[in-house]
PDB file of C-alpha atoms and ligand atoms in Angstrom:
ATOM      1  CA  UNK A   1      34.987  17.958 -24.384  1.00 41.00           C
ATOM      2  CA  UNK A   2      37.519  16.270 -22.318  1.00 47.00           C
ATOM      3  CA  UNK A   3      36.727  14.991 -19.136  1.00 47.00           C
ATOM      4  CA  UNK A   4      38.897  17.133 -17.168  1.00 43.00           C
ATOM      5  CA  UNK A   5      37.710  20.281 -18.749  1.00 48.00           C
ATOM      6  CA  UNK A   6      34.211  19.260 -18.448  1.00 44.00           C
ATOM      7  CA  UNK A   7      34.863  18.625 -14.770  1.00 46.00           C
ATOM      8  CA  UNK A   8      36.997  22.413 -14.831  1.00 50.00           C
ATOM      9  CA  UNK A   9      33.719  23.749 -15.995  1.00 44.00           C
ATOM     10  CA  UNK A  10      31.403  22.383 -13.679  1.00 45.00           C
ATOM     11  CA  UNK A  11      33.781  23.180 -10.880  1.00 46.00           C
ATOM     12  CA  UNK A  12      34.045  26.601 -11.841  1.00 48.00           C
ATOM     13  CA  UNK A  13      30.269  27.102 -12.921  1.00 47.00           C
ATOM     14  CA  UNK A  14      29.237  25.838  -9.342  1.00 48.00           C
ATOM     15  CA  UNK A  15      31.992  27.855  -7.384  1.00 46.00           C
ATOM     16  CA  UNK A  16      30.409  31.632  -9.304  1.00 49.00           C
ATOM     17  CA  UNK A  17      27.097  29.635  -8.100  1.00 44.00           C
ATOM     18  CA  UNK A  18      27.603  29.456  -4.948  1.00 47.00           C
ATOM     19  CA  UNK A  19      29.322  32.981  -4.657  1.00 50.00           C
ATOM     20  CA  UNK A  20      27.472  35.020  -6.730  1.00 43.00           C
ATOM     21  CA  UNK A  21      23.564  33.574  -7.564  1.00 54.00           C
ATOM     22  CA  UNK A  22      23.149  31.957  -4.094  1.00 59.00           C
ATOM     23  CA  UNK A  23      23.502  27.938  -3.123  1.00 66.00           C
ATOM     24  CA  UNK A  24      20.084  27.321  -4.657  1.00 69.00           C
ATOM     25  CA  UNK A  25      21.842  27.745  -8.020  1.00 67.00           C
ATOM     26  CA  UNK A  26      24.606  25.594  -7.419  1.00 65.00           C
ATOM     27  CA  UNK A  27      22.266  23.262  -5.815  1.00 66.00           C
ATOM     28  CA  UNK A  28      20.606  23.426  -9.295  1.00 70.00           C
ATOM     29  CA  UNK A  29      23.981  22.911 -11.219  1.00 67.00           C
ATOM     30  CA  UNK A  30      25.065  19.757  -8.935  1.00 69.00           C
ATOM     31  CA  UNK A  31      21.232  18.138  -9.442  1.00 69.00           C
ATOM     32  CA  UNK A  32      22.114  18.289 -13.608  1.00 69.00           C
ATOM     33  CA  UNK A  33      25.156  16.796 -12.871  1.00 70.00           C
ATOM     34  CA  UNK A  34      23.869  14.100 -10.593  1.00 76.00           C
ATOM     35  CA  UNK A  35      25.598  15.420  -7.508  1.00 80.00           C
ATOM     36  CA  UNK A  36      22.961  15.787  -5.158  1.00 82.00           C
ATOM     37  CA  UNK A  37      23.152  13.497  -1.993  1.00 86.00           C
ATOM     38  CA  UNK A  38      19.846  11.713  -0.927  1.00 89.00           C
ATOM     39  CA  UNK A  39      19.654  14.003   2.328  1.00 84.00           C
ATOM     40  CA  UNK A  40      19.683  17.316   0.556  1.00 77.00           C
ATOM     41  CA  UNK A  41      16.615  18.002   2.477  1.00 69.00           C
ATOM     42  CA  UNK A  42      17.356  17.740   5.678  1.00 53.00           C
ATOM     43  CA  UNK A  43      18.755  19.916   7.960  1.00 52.00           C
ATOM     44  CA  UNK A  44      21.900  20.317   6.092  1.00 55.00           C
ATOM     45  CA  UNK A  45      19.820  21.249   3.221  1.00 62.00           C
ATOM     46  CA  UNK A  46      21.515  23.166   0.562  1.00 66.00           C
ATOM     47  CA  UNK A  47      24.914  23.466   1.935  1.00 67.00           C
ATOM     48  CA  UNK A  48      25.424  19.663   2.461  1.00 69.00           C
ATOM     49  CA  UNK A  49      24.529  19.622  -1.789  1.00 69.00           C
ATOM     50  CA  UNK A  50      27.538  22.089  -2.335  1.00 69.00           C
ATOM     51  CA  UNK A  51      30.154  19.983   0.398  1.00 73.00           C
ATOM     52  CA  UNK A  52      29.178  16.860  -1.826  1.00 77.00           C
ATOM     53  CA  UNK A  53      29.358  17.891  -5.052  1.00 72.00           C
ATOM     54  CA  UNK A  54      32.734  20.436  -4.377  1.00 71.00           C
ATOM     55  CA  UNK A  55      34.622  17.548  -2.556  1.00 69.00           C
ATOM     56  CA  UNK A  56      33.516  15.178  -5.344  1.00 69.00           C
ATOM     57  CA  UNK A  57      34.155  17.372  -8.104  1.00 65.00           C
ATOM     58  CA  UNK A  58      37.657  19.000  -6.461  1.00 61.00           C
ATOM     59  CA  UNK A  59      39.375  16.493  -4.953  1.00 57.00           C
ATOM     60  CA  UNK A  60      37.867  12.637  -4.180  1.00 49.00           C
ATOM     61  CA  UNK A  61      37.518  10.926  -7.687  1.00 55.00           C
ATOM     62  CA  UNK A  62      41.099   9.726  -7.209  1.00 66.00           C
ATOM     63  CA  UNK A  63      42.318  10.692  -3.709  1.00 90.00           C
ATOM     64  CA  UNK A  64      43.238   8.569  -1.045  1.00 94.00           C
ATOM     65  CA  UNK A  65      42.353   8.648   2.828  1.00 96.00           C
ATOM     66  CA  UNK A  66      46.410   9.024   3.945  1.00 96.00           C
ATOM     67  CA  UNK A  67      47.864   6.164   4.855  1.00 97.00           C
ATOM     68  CA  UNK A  68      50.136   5.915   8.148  1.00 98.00           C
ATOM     69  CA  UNK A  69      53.759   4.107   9.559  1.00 98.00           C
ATOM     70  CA  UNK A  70      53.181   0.702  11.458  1.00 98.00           C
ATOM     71  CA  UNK A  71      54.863   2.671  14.212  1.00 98.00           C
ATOM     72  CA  UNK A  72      51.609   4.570  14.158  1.00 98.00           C
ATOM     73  CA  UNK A  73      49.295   2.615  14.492  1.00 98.00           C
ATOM     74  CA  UNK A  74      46.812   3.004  18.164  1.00 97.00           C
ATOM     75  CA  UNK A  75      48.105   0.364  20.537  1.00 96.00           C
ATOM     76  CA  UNK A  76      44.505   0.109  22.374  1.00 93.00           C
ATOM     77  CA  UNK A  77      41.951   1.014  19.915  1.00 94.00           C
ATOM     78  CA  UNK A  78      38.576   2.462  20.753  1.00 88.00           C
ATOM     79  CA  UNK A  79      35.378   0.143  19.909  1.00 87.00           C
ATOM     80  CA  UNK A  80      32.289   2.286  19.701  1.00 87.00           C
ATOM     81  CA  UNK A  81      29.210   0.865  19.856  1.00 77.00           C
ATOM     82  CA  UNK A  82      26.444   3.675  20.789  1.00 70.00           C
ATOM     83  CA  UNK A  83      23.766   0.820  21.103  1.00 69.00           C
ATOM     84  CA  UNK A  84      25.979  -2.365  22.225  1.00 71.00           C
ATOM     85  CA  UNK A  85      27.561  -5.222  20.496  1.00 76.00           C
ATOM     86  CA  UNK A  86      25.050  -7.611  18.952  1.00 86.00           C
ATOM     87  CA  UNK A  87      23.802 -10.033  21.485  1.00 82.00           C
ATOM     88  CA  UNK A  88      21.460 -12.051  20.372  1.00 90.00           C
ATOM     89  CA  UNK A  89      20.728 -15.539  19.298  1.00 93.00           C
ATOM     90  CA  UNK A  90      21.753 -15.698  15.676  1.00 93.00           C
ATOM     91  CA  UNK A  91      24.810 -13.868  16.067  1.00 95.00           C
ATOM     92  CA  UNK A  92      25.794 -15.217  19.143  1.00 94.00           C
ATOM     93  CA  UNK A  93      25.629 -18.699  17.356  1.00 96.00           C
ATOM     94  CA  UNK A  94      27.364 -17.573  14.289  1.00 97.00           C
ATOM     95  CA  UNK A  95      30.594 -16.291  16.503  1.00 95.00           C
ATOM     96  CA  UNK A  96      30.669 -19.450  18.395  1.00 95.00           C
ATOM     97  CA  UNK A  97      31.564 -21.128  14.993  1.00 97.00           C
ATOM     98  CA  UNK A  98      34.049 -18.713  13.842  1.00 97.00           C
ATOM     99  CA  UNK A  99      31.573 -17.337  11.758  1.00 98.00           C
ATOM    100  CA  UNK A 100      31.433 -20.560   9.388  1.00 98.00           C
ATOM    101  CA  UNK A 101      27.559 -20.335   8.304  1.00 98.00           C
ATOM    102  CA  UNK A 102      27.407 -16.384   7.995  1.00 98.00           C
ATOM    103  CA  UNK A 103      27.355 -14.954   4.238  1.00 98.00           C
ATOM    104  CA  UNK A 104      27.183 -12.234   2.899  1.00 98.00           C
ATOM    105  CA  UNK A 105      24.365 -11.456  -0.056  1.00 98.00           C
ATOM    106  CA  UNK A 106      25.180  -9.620  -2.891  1.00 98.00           C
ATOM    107  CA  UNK A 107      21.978  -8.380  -4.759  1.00 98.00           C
ATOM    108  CA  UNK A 108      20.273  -6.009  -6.272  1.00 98.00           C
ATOM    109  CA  UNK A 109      21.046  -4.593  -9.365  1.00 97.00           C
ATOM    110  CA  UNK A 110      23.855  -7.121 -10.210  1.00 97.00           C
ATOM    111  CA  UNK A 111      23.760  -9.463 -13.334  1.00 97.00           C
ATOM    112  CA  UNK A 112      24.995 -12.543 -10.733  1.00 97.00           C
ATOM    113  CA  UNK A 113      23.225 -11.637  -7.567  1.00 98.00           C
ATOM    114  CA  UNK A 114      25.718 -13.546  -5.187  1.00 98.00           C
ATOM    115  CA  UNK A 115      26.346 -15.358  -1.498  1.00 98.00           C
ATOM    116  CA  UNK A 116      29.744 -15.350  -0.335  1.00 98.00           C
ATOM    117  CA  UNK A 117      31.074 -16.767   2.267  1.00 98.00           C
ATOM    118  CA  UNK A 118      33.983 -15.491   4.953  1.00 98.00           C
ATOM    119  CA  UNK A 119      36.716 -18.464   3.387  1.00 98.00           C
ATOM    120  CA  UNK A 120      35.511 -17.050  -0.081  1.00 98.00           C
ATOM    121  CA  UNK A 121      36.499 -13.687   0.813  1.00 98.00           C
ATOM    122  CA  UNK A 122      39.568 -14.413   2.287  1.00 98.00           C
ATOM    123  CA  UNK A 123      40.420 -16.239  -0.671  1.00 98.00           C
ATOM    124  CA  UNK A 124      40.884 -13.363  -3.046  1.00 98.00           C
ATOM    125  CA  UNK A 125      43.893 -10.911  -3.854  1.00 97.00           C
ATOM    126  CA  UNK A 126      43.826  -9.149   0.032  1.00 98.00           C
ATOM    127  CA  UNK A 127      44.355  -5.471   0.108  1.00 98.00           C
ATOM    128  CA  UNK A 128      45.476  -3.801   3.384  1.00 98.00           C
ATOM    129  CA  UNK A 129      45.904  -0.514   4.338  1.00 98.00           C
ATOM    130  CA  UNK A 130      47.151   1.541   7.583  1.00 98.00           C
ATOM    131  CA  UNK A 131      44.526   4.411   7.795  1.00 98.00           C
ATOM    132  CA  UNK A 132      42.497   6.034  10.684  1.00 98.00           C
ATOM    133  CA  UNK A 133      39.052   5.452  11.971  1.00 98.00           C
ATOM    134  CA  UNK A 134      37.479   9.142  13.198  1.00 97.00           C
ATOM    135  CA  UNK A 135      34.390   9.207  14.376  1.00 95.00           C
ATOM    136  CA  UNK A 136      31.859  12.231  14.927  1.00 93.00           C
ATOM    137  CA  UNK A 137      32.442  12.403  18.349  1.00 91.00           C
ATOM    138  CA  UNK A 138      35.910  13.605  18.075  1.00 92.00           C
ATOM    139  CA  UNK A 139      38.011  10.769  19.103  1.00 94.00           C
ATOM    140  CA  UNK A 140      40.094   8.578  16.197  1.00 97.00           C
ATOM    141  CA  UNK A 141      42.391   5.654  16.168  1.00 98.00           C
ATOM    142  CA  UNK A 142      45.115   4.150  13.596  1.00 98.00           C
ATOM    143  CA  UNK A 143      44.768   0.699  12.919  1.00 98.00           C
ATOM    144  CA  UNK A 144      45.950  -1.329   9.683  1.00 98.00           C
ATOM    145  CA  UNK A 145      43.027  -3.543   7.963  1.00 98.00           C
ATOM    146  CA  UNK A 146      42.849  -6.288   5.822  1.00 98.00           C
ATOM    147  CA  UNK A 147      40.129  -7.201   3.105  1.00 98.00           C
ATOM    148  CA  UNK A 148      38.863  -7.808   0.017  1.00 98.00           C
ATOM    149  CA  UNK A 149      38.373  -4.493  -2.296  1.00 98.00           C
ATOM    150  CA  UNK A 150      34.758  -4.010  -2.098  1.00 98.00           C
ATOM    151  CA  UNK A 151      35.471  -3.893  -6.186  1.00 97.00           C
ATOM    152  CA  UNK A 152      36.339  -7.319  -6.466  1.00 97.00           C
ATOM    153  CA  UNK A 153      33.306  -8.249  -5.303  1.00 98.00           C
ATOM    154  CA  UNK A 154      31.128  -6.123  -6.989  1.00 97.00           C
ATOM    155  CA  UNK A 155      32.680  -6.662 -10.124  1.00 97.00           C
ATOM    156  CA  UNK A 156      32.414 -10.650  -9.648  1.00 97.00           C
ATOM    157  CA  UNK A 157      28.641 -10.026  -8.947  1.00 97.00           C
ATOM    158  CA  UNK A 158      28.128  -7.890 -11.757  1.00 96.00           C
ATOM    159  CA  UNK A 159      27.189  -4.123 -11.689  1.00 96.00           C
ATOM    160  CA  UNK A 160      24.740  -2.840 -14.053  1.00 95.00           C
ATOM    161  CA  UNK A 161      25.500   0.002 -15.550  1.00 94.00           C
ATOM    162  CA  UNK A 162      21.871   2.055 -13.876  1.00 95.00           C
ATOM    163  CA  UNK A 163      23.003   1.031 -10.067  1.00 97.00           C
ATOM    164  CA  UNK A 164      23.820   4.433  -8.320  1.00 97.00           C
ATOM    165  CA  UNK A 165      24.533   3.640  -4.821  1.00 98.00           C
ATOM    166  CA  UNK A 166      26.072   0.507  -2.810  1.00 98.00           C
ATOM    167  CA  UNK A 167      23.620  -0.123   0.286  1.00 98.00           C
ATOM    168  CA  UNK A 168      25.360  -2.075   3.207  1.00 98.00           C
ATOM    169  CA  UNK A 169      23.720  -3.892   5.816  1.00 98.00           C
ATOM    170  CA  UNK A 170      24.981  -4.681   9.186  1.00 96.00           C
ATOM    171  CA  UNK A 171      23.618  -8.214  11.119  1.00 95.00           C
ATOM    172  CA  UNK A 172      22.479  -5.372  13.811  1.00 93.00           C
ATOM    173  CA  UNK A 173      19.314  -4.465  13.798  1.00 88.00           C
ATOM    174  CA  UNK A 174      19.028  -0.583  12.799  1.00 89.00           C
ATOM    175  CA  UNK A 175      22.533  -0.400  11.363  1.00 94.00           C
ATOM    176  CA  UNK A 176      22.937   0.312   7.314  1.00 96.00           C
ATOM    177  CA  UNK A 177      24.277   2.717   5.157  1.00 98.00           C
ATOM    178  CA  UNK A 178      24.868   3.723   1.344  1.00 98.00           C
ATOM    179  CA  UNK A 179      27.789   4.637  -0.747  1.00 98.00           C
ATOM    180  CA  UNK A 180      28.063   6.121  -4.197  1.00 97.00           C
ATOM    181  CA  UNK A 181      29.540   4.120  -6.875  1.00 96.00           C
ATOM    182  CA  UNK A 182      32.923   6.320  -6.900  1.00 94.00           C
ATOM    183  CA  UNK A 183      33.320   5.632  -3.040  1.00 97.00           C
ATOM    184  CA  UNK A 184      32.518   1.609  -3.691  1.00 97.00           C
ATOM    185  CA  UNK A 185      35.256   1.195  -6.646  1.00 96.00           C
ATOM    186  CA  UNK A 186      38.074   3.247  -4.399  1.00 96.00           C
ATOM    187  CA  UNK A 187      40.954   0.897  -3.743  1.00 96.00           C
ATOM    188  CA  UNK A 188      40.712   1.930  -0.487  1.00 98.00           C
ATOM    189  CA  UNK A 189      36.882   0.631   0.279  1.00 98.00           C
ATOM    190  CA  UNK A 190      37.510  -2.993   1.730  1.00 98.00           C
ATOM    191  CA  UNK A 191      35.135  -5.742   3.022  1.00 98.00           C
ATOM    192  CA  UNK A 192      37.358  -5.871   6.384  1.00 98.00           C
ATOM    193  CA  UNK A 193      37.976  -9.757   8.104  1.00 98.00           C
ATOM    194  CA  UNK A 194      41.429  -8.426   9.567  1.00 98.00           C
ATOM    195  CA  UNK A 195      42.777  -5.759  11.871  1.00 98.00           C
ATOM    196  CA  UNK A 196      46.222  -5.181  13.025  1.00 98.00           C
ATOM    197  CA  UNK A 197      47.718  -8.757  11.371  1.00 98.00           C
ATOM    198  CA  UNK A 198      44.966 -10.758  13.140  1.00 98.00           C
ATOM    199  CA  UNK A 199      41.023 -11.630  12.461  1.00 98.00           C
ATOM    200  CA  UNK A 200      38.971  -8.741  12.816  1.00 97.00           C
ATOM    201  CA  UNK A 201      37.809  -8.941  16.917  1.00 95.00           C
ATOM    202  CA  UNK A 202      33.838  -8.456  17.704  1.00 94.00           C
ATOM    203  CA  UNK A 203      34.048  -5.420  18.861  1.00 93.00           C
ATOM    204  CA  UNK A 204      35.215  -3.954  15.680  1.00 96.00           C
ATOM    205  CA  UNK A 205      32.964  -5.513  13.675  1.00 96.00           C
ATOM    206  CA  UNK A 206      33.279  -9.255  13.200  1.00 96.00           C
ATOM    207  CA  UNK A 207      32.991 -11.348  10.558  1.00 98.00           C
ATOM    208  CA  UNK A 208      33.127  -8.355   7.909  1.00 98.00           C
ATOM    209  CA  UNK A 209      32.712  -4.727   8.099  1.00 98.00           C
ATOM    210  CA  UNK A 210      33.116  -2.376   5.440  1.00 98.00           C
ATOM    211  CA  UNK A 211      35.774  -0.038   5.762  1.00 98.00           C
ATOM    212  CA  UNK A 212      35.497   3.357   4.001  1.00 98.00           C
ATOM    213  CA  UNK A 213      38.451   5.463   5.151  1.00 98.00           C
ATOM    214  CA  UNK A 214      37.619   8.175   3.369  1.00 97.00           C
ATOM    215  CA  UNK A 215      34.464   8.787   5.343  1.00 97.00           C
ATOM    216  CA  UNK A 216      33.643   9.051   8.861  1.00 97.00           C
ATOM    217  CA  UNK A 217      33.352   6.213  11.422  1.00 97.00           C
ATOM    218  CA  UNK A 218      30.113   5.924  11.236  1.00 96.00           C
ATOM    219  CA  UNK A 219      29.718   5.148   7.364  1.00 98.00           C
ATOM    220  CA  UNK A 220      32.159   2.091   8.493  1.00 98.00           C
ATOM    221  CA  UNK A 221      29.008  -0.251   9.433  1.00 97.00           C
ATOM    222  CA  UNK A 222      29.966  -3.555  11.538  1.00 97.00           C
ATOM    223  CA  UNK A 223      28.743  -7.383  10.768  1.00 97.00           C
ATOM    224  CA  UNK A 224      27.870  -7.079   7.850  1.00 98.00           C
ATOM    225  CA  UNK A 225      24.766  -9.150   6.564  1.00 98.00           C
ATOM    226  CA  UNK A 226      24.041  -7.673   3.034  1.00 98.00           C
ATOM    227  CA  UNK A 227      25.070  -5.522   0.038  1.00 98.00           C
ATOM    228  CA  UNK A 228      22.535  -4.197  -2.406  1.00 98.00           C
ATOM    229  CA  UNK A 229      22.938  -2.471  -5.360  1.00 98.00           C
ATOM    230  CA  UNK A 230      19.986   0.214  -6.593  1.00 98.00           C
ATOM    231  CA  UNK A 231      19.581   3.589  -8.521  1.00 97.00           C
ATOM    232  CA  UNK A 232      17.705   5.133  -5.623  1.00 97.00           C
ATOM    233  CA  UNK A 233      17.988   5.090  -2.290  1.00 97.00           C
ATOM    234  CA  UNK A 234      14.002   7.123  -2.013  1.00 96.00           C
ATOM    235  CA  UNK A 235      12.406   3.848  -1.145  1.00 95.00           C
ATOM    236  CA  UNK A 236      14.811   2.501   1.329  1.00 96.00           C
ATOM    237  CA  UNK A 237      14.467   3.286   5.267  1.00 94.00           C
ATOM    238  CA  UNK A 238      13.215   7.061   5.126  1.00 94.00           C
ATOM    239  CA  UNK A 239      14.627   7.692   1.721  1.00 96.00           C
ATOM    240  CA  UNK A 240      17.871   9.774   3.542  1.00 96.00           C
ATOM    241  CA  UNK A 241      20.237   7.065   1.971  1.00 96.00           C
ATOM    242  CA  UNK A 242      21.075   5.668   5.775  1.00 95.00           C
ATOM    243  CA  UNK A 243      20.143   5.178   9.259  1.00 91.00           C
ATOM    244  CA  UNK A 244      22.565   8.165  10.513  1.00 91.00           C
ATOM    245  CA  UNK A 245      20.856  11.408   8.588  1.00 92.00           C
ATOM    246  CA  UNK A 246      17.371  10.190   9.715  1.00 90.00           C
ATOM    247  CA  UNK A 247      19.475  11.014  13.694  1.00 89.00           C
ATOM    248  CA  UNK A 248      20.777  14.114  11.921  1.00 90.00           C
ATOM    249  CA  UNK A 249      24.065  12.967  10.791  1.00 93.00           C
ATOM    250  CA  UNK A 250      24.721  13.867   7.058  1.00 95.00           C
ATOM    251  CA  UNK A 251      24.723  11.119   4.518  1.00 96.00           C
ATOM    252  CA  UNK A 252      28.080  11.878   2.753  1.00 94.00           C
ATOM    253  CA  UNK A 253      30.678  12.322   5.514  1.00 95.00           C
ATOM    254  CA  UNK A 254      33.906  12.886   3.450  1.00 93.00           C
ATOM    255  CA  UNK A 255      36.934  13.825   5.576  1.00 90.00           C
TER     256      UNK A 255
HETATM  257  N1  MTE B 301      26.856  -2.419  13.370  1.00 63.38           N
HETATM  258  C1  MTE B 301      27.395  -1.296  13.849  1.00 63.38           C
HETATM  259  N2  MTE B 301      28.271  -0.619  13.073  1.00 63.38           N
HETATM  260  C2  MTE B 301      28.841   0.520  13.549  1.00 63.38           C
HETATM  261  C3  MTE B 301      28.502   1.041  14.824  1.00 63.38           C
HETATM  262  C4  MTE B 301      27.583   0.284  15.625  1.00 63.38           C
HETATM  263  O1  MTE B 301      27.245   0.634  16.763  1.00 63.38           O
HETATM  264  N3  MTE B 301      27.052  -0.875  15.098  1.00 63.38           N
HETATM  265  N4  MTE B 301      29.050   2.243  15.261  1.00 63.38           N
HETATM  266  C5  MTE B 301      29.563   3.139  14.213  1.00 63.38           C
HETATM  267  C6  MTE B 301      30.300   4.282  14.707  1.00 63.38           C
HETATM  268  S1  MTE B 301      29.411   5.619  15.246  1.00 63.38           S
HETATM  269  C7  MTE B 301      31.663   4.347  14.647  1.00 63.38           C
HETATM  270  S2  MTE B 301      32.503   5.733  15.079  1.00 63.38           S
HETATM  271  C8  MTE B 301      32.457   3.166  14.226  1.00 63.38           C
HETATM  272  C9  MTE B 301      33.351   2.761  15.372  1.00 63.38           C
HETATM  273  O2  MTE B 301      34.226   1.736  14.987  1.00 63.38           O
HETATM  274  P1  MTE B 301      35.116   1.019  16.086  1.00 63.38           P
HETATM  275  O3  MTE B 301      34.224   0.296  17.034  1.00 63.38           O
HETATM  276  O4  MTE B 301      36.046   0.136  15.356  1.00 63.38           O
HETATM  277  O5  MTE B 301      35.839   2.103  16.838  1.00 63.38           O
HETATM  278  O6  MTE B 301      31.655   2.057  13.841  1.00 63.38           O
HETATM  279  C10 MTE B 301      30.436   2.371  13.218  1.00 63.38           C
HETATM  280  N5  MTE B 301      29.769   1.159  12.779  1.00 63.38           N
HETATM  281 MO1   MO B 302      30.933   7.331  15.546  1.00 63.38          MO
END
């Protein structure tokens, strides 16, 4: 079978799911089809399964976040940081020297688990884009960024085939995250260094951040310390695939 009809079938067999047999059968479908996000039982439950695995099935395989004019883009943006910038010692010594000694590991389930550092990743093919940060909260801003596909560098590390999910740490104590592997190989998913033709400032995220504009602000984790690759995400923090559905945020936050 072809994969678009495949994917036609699927789509189809989980929209009579959901509408005639209840969401526990579509829930059902999307677990054969690996479609189940690692939150599925939390409060969202069965109806974050169905948001996932339509959105992925419908529409995100090869969409793009929309893109903006330079004319557009938010003259003061917004930093949000619900707990405070990092203050402490290490970081506080790694900004002082423009971020020369910080890396960035690469590990996991890679063939060439790798270090990089922030002249290595400015040394590859940039990619920028002029897209919009929205957080939770309601408020957004346009901005254009500037970074490395997050492809490039998995694909210089290595992905074996079993790794599932891309798991991002931030230098912050408290703040990580997780991405399937479609989200980590979209052209739009950058390890961010620059913002608006200049380095990225602190208070969006210095050295690195990873930019998913496909997803809300929150999946768009600052100073970033670490990327691990795995096939399950049940032994990391609380098993929920991030920090934000263990405060009751869902895991997958497509917009
Ligand atoms: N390390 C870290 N990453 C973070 C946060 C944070 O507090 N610390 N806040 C998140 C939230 S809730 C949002 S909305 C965006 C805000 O990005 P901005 O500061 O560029 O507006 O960053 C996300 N990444
Ligand atoms: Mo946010």
């Amino acid at each position: 079978m072809s994969k678009l009809s495949r994917r036609r079938l699927i789509t189809a067999g989980l929209g009579t799911a959901a509408g005639a047999s209840g969401l526990a059968v579509a829930a059902r479908l999307a677990d054969r089809h690996g479609l189940i996000p690692p939150d599925h039982g939390g409060i969202y439950g069965v109806g974050e399964t169905v948001t996932y695995a339509s959105q992925r099935l419908l529409m995100s395989f090869g969409s793009a976040a929309r893109q903006f004019d330079r004319s557009q883009i938010t003259r003061v943006p917004h930093p949000n940081y619900p707990v405070g910038p990092p203050n402490d010692e290490t970081f506080e010594r790694l900004r002082k020297e423009n971020f020369a000694d910080w890396r960035l590991t690469v590990d996991g389930l890679v063939a060439r688990p790798t270090v990089f550092s922030l002249a290595e990743l400015k040394g590859y093919p940039p990619g920028t884009h002029i897209t919009q940060l929205a957080c939770e909260e309601g408020w957004s801003y346009i901005a254009e960024w500037t970074g490395v596909p997050l492809a490039h560098v998995l694909n210089l590390a290595g992905v074996k085939p079993q790794a599932r999910y891309v798991v991002y740490y931030s230098l912050q104590s408290g703040w990580w995250d997780s991405i399937d592997m479609p989200e980590a190989f979209h052209p739009q998913t950058f390890l961010t260094y620059g913002m608006n033709g200049g380095d990225l400032p602190v208070q969006h995220g210095a050295p690195v951040r990873l930019r998913v504009p496909r997803q809300l602000g929150y999946k768009n984790v600052k100073h970033l310390s670490r990327i691990m690759l795995t096939d399950s995400l049940k032994n990391i923090g609380k098993g929920l695939g991030s920090a934000a559905p263990e405060a009751g945020f869902s895991w997958y936050a497509g917009i």
